[in-house]
PDB file of C-alpha atoms in Angstrom:
ATOM      1  CA  MET A   2     -26.389  22.785 -71.725  1.00 49.00           C
ATOM      2  CA  ARG A   3     -23.838  21.295 -70.005  1.00 56.00           C
ATOM      3  CA  THR A   4     -23.018  22.407 -66.324  1.00 60.00           C
ATOM      4  CA  LYS A   5     -19.712  21.953 -64.616  1.00 60.00           C
ATOM      5  CA  SER A   6     -19.672  20.570 -61.203  1.00 59.00           C
ATOM      6  CA  PHE A   7     -18.062  22.749 -58.511  1.00 58.00           C
ATOM      7  CA  CYS A   8     -14.715  21.826 -56.996  1.00 58.00           C
ATOM      8  CA  GLN A   9     -14.172  18.699 -58.813  1.00 67.00           C
ATOM      9  CA  GLY A  10     -10.416  17.908 -57.738  1.00 73.00           C
ATOM     10  CA  ALA A  11     -11.262  18.858 -54.329  1.00 77.00           C
ATOM     11  CA  LEU A  12     -13.677  16.114 -53.991  1.00 79.00           C
ATOM     12  CA  LEU A  13     -11.553  13.473 -55.708  1.00 82.00           C
ATOM     13  CA  GLY A  14      -8.890  14.530 -53.283  1.00 84.00           C
ATOM     14  CA  SER A  15     -10.951  14.123 -50.275  1.00 85.00           C
ATOM     15  CA  LEU A  16     -11.969  10.665 -51.384  1.00 86.00           C
ATOM     16  CA  VAL A  17      -8.546   9.507 -51.841  1.00 87.00           C
ATOM     17  CA  CYS A  18      -7.306  10.732 -48.596  1.00 86.00           C
ATOM     18  CA  PHE A  19     -10.400   8.975 -47.034  1.00 88.00           C
ATOM     19  CA  LEU A  20      -9.500   5.775 -48.657  1.00 88.00           C
ATOM     20  CA  LEU A  21      -5.767   5.835 -47.388  1.00 86.00           C
ATOM     21  CA  LEU A  22      -6.996   6.376 -43.929  1.00 83.00           C
ATOM     22  CA  VAL A  23      -9.197   3.658 -43.950  1.00 85.00           C
ATOM     23  CA  SER A  24      -6.578   1.253 -45.480  1.00 83.00           C
ATOM     24  CA  CYS A  25      -4.109   2.562 -42.770  1.00 77.00           C
ATOM     25  CA  TYR A  26      -5.909   2.328 -39.586  1.00 71.00           C
ATOM     26  CA  ALA A  27      -8.004  -0.804 -40.436  1.00 60.00           C
ATOM     27  CA  GLU A  28      -7.959  -3.315 -37.790  1.00 54.00           C
ATOM     28  CA  GLN A  29      -5.279  -6.267 -38.026  1.00 50.00           C
ATOM     29  CA  ASP A  30      -7.563  -8.956 -37.619  1.00 46.00           C
ATOM     30  CA  GLN A  31      -9.530  -8.185 -40.874  1.00 48.00           C
ATOM     31  CA  THR A  32      -7.768  -8.329 -44.372  1.00 46.00           C
ATOM     32  CA  THR A  33      -8.439  -5.820 -47.491  1.00 44.00           C
ATOM     33  CA  SER A  34     -11.175  -8.141 -48.543  1.00 44.00           C
ATOM     34  CA  GLY A  35     -12.944  -7.952 -45.020  1.00 45.00           C
ATOM     35  CA  LEU A  36     -13.401 -11.653 -44.474  1.00 46.00           C
ATOM     36  CA  GLY A  37     -11.759 -11.705 -40.888  1.00 47.00           C
ATOM     37  CA  VAL A  38      -8.760 -13.925 -41.853  1.00 46.00           C
ATOM     38  CA  PRO A  39      -5.857 -13.069 -39.212  1.00 47.00           C
ATOM     39  CA  SER A  40      -2.456 -11.807 -41.256  1.00 50.00           C
ATOM     40  CA  HIS A  41       1.085 -13.293 -41.061  1.00 52.00           C
ATOM     41  CA  ASN A  42       2.220 -10.304 -39.240  1.00 55.00           C
ATOM     42  CA  GLU A  43       0.341 -11.126 -36.339  1.00 58.00           C
ATOM     43  CA  GLU A  44       1.795 -14.743 -36.259  1.00 57.00           C
ATOM     44  CA  PHE A  45       5.400 -13.812 -36.435  1.00 57.00           C
ATOM     45  CA  ASN A  46       4.911 -11.194 -33.928  1.00 60.00           C
ATOM     46  CA  THR A  47       3.416 -13.868 -31.208  1.00 61.00           C
ATOM     47  CA  ALA A  48       5.930 -16.537 -32.136  1.00 58.00           C
ATOM     48  CA  ALA A  49       8.827 -13.879 -31.522  1.00 59.00           C
ATOM     49  CA  ASP A  50       7.069 -12.930 -27.999  1.00 58.00           C
ATOM     50  CA  LEU A  51       7.293 -16.548 -27.066  1.00 59.00           C
ATOM     51  CA  ASP A  52      10.861 -17.105 -28.048  1.00 57.00           C
ATOM     52  CA  GLU A  53      11.582 -13.883 -26.319  1.00 55.00           C
ATOM     53  CA  GLY A  54      11.094 -15.455 -22.877  1.00 55.00           C
ATOM     54  CA  LYS A  55      13.415 -18.271 -23.613  1.00 56.00           C
ATOM     55  CA  PHE A  56      16.756 -16.548 -24.570  1.00 58.00           C
ATOM     56  CA  LYS A  57      16.213 -13.841 -22.229  1.00 63.00           C
ATOM     57  CA  LYS A  58      19.076 -13.279 -20.035  1.00 67.00           C
ATOM     58  CA  PRO A  59      19.542 -11.426 -16.607  1.00 69.00           C
ATOM     59  CA  ILE A  60      21.137  -8.129 -17.108  1.00 73.00           C
ATOM     60  CA  PRO A  61      23.816  -7.964 -14.106  1.00 71.00           C
ATOM     61  CA  PHE A  62      23.330  -4.676 -11.994  1.00 73.00           C
ATOM     62  CA  PHE A  63      26.736  -2.961 -12.010  1.00 72.00           C
ATOM     63  CA  LYS A  64      26.924  -0.088  -9.667  1.00 78.00           C
ATOM     64  CA  LYS A  65      29.263   2.778 -10.912  1.00 80.00           C
ATOM     65  CA  PRO A  66      32.061   2.903  -8.367  1.00 82.00           C
ATOM     66  CA  PHE A  67      32.698   6.066  -6.610  1.00 85.00           C
ATOM     67  CA  PRO A  68      35.278   8.389  -7.996  1.00 86.00           C
ATOM     68  CA  PRO A  69      38.556   8.589  -5.724  1.00 87.00           C
ATOM     69  CA  LYS A  70      38.715  11.100  -2.913  1.00 86.00           C
ATOM     70  CA  ILE A  71      40.551  14.185  -3.869  1.00 87.00           C
ATOM     71  CA  PRO A  72      43.385  14.698  -1.237  1.00 85.00           C
ATOM     72  CA  ILE A  73      42.713  17.896   0.779  1.00 87.00           C
ATOM     73  CA  PHE A  74      46.205  19.478   1.436  1.00 83.00           C
ATOM     74  CA  LYS A  75      45.997  21.935   4.336  1.00 84.00           C
ATOM     75  CA  LYS A  76      48.185  24.937   4.198  1.00 83.00           C
ATOM     76  CA  PRO A  77      50.649  24.936   7.101  1.00 84.00           C
ATOM     77  CA  ILE A  78      50.251  27.764   9.330  1.00 86.00           C
ATOM     78  CA  PRO A  79      53.091  30.215   9.232  1.00 84.00           C
ATOM     79  CA  HIS A  80      55.475  30.845  12.051  1.00 84.00           C
ATOM     80  CA  PRO A  81      54.284  33.810  14.287  1.00 85.00           C
ATOM     81  CA  ILE A  82      56.041  36.989  13.640  1.00 87.00           C
ATOM     82  CA  PRO A  83      58.144  37.989  16.654  1.00 84.00           C
ATOM     83  CA  VAL A  84      56.591  41.270  18.200  1.00 85.00           C
ATOM     84  CA  PHE A  85      59.357  43.515  19.309  1.00 83.00           C
ATOM     85  CA  LYS A  86      58.139  46.487  21.719  1.00 86.00           C
ATOM     86  CA  LYS A  87      59.963  49.680  21.155  1.00 86.00           C
ATOM     87  CA  PRO A  88      61.582  50.881  24.493  1.00 88.00           C
ATOM     88  CA  LEU A  89      59.926  53.980  25.649  1.00 89.00           C
ATOM     89  CA  PRO A  90      61.980  57.353  25.074  1.00 87.00           C
ATOM     90  CA  PRO A  91      63.742  58.599  28.249  1.00 89.00           C
ATOM     91  CA  PRO A  92      61.678  61.235  30.217  1.00 89.00           C
ATOM     92  CA  ILE A  93      62.131  64.909  29.141  1.00 89.00           C
ATOM     93  CA  PRO A  94      63.317  66.963  32.203  1.00 87.00           C
ATOM     94  CA  ILE A  95      60.947  69.505  33.202  1.00 88.00           C
ATOM     95  CA  VAL A  96      62.834  72.739  33.949  1.00 86.00           C
ATOM     96  CA  LYS A  97      61.186  75.616  35.368  1.00 86.00           C
ATOM     97  CA  LYS A  98      62.421  78.969  34.355  1.00 85.00           C
ATOM     98  CA  PRO A  99      62.503  81.475  37.022  1.00 86.00           C
ATOM     99  CA  LEU A 100      60.411  84.410  36.716  1.00 85.00           C
ATOM    100  CA  PRO A 101      62.030  87.803  35.437  1.00 83.00           C
ATOM    101  CA  PRO A 102      62.712  90.175  38.081  1.00 83.00           C
ATOM    102  CA  ILE A 103      60.108  92.845  38.579  1.00 80.00           C
ATOM    103  CA  PRO A 104      61.370  96.393  38.493  1.00 74.00           C
ATOM    104  CA  GLY A 105      61.096  98.780  41.518  1.00 74.00           C
ATOM    105  CA  PHE A 106      60.242 102.044  39.566  1.00 70.00           C
ATOM    106  CA  GLU A 107      56.936 103.238  38.544  1.00 76.00           C
ATOM    107  CA  LYS A 108      56.116 105.073  35.427  1.00 76.00           C
ATOM    108  CA  PRO A 109      56.240 108.728  35.772  1.00 78.00           C
ATOM    109  CA  VAL A 110      52.725 110.488  36.131  1.00 83.00           C
ATOM    110  CA  ILE A 111      52.117 112.931  33.018  1.00 85.00           C
ATOM    111  CA  PRO A 112      51.348 116.383  33.956  1.00 85.00           C
ATOM    112  CA  PRO A 113      47.894 117.665  33.775  1.00 86.00           C
ATOM    113  CA  THR A 114      47.193 119.659  30.702  1.00 86.00           C
ATOM    114  CA  PRO A 115      46.130 123.493  31.317  1.00 84.00           C
ATOM    115  CA  ILE A 116      42.583 124.141  30.517  1.00 86.00           C
ATOM    116  CA  VAL A 117      42.658 127.300  28.475  1.00 81.00           C
ATOM    117  CA  LYS A 118      39.526 129.176  28.286  1.00 81.00           C
ATOM    118  CA  LYS A 119      38.926 131.266  25.181  1.00 79.00           C
ATOM    119  CA  PRO A 120      38.046 134.847  26.030  1.00 78.00           C
ATOM    120  CA  LEU A 121      34.619 136.070  25.331  1.00 75.00           C
ATOM    121  CA  PRO A 122      34.015 138.972  23.346  1.00 69.00           C
ATOM    122  CA  HIS A 123      32.911 142.385  25.000  1.00 70.00           C
ATOM    123  CA  PHE A 124      30.057 143.250  22.498  1.00 67.00           C
ATOM    124  CA  LYS A 125      26.625 141.469  22.329  1.00 73.00           C
ATOM    125  CA  LYS A 126      24.834 140.625  19.331  1.00 75.00           C
ATOM    126  CA  PRO A 127      21.959 142.989  18.223  1.00 75.00           C
ATOM    127  CA  LEU A 128      18.515 141.759  18.585  1.00 78.00           C
ATOM    128  CA  PRO A 129      16.326 141.380  15.400  1.00 77.00           C
ATOM    129  CA  ILE A 130      14.290 144.544  14.352  1.00 80.00           C
ATOM    130  CA  LYS A 131      10.753 143.355  14.467  1.00 81.00           C
ATOM    131  CA  LYS A 132       8.799 144.522  11.432  1.00 82.00           C
ATOM    132  CA  PRO A 133       5.004 145.275  11.953  1.00 85.00           C
ATOM    133  CA  LEU A 134       2.773 142.890  10.095  1.00 85.00           C
ATOM    134  CA  PRO A 135       0.914 143.947   6.833  1.00 85.00           C
ATOM    135  CA  PRO A 136      -2.755 144.695   7.391  1.00 87.00           C
ATOM    136  CA  ILE A 137      -5.174 141.934   6.665  1.00 85.00           C
ATOM    137  CA  PRO A 138      -7.407 143.308   3.999  1.00 81.00           C
ATOM    138  CA  ASP A 139     -10.970 143.166   4.651  1.00 77.00           C
ATOM    139  CA  LEU A 140     -12.386 141.626   1.421  1.00 76.00           C
ATOM    140  CA  LYS A 141     -16.047 141.084   1.816  1.00 74.00           C
ATOM    141  CA  LYS A 142     -18.491 139.880  -0.871  1.00 70.00           C
ATOM    142  CA  PRO A 143     -20.613 142.390  -2.164  1.00 65.00           C
ATOM    143  CA  PHE A 144     -24.160 141.998  -1.652  1.00 64.00           C
ATOM    144  CA  LEU A 145     -26.439 140.757  -4.332  1.00 61.00           C
ATOM    145  CA  ASP A 146     -29.189 142.611  -5.691  1.00 60.00           C
ATOM    146  CA  GLU A 147     -32.439 141.766  -3.925  1.00 64.00           C
ATOM    147  CA  LYS A 148     -34.005 140.897  -7.461  1.00 70.00           C
ATOM    148  CA  PRO A 149     -35.262 137.254  -7.623  1.00 73.00           C
ATOM    149  CA  ILE A 150     -33.386 134.741  -9.894  1.00 77.00           C
ATOM    150  CA  PRO A 151     -35.351 134.029 -12.714  1.00 78.00           C
ATOM    151  CA  PHE A 152     -36.495 130.533 -12.723  1.00 81.00           C
ATOM    152  CA  PHE A 153     -36.270 129.123 -16.329  1.00 82.00           C
ATOM    153  CA  LYS A 154     -38.343 126.036 -17.068  1.00 85.00           C
ATOM    154  CA  LYS A 155     -37.172 123.198 -19.294  1.00 86.00           C
ATOM    155  CA  PRO A 156     -39.266 122.647 -22.258  1.00 87.00           C
ATOM    156  CA  PRO A 157     -40.954 119.432 -22.298  1.00 89.00           C
ATOM    157  CA  ILE A 158     -39.194 116.602 -24.460  1.00 89.00           C
ATOM    158  CA  PRO A 159     -41.246 115.691 -27.301  1.00 87.00           C
ATOM    159  CA  VAL A 160     -42.363 111.878 -27.000  1.00 87.00           C
ATOM    160  CA  PHE A 161     -42.302 110.275 -30.489  1.00 84.00           C
ATOM    161  CA  LYS A 162     -44.284 107.335 -30.831  1.00 85.00           C
ATOM    162  CA  LYS A 163     -43.038 104.451 -32.869  1.00 84.00           C
ATOM    163  CA  PRO A 164     -45.489 103.628 -35.465  1.00 84.00           C
ATOM    164  CA  PHE A 165     -46.832 100.193 -35.698  1.00 84.00           C
ATOM    165  CA  PRO A 166     -45.524  97.834 -38.404  1.00 84.00           C
ATOM    166  CA  HIS A 167     -47.596  97.093 -41.381  1.00 85.00           C
ATOM    167  CA  PRO A 168     -49.589  93.604 -40.606  1.00 87.00           C
ATOM    168  CA  ILE A 169     -47.726  90.698 -42.372  1.00 88.00           C
ATOM    169  CA  PRO A 170     -49.924  89.294 -44.860  1.00 86.00           C
ATOM    170  CA  ILE A 171     -50.744  85.526 -44.044  1.00 88.00           C
ATOM    171  CA  ILE A 172     -50.585  83.414 -47.386  1.00 86.00           C
ATOM    172  CA  LYS A 173     -52.518  80.195 -46.856  1.00 84.00           C
ATOM    173  CA  LYS A 174     -51.291  77.385 -49.110  1.00 83.00           C
ATOM    174  CA  PRO A 175     -53.909  75.818 -51.096  1.00 80.00           C
ATOM    175  CA  PHE A 176     -54.441  72.139 -49.742  1.00 80.00           C
ATOM    176  CA  PRO A 177     -53.666  69.542 -52.222  1.00 75.00           C
ATOM    177  CA  PRO A 178     -56.455  67.544 -54.110  1.00 72.00           C
ATOM    178  CA  LEU A 179     -57.739  64.732 -52.036  1.00 73.00           C
ATOM    179  CA  LYS A 180     -57.870  62.363 -55.110  1.00 75.00           C
ATOM    180  CA  LYS A 181     -54.773  61.406 -56.999  1.00 75.00           C
ATOM    181  CA  PRO A 182     -55.122  62.297 -60.671  1.00 72.00           C
ATOM    182  CA  LEU A 183     -55.441  59.456 -63.203  1.00 78.00           C
ATOM    183  CA  PHE A 184     -52.619  58.976 -65.599  1.00 78.00           C
ATOM    184  CA  PRO A 185     -53.743  57.933 -69.292  1.00 79.00           C
ATOM    185  CA  PRO A 186     -53.759  54.415 -69.690  1.00 78.00           C
ATOM    186  CA  PHE A 187     -50.384  52.809 -71.085  1.00 78.00           C
ATOM    187  CA  PRO A 188     -50.970  51.317 -74.455  1.00 78.00           C
ATOM    188  CA  ILE A 189     -50.335  47.601 -74.709  1.00 78.00           C
ATOM    189  CA  HIS A 190     -49.766  46.074 -78.096  1.00 75.00           C
ATOM    190  CA  LYS A 191     -51.497  42.393 -78.427  1.00 77.00           C
ATOM    191  CA  PRO A 192     -50.338  40.691 -81.383  1.00 77.00           C
ATOM    192  CA  ILE A 193     -53.446  39.692 -83.506  1.00 78.00           C
ATOM    193  CA  VAL A 194     -53.473  35.942 -83.765  1.00 79.00           C
ATOM    194  CA  LYS A 195     -55.863  34.792 -86.650  1.00 78.00           C
ATOM    195  CA  LYS A 196     -57.378  31.431 -85.675  1.00 78.00           C
ATOM    196  CA  PRO A 197     -57.138  28.627 -88.284  1.00 78.00           C
ATOM    197  CA  ILE A 198     -60.195  27.949 -90.168  1.00 77.00           C
ATOM    198  CA  PRO A 199     -61.266  24.219 -89.262  1.00 65.00           C
TER     199      PRO A 199
END
């Protein structure tokens, strides 16, 4: 039977990536063959570094000039406003008014009012007639007979005793058998193989 390998494409892809990484990040001294021969790129780089020192010119240091100062124009102070003081008004003359003349007459006295007494009547009010009080009735309870009051005894309350309930029968469960029952043997069909005659 043929069995398919798991993730064939993933394995191939990982191998390709690994080879690319090794080829990109290998040391510059070694070539692809791995013999340790220096590459031409390194020679060109060293020559360029040596020639760079000959033709290197000093760069002059230029300072950026400061911008011109902005002229600050100060506003002229305005002329002071003349303060004219208002003249005070002339003083008001205080004229005192003379008091009115007090009259020499007095108010007339009112004559006293006469006290008029009402004449009292000549007859007297009759006194109320006293009525005799009604006699208080002498209500006495009649004496009871001398016979003794019969004393009735209450009949005794019968006490009913509750009958005892019937005893609950205790049914004991039979114990299970100690030995498990043996099941009949399961028939096994064996093929009859005939031995070949020698």
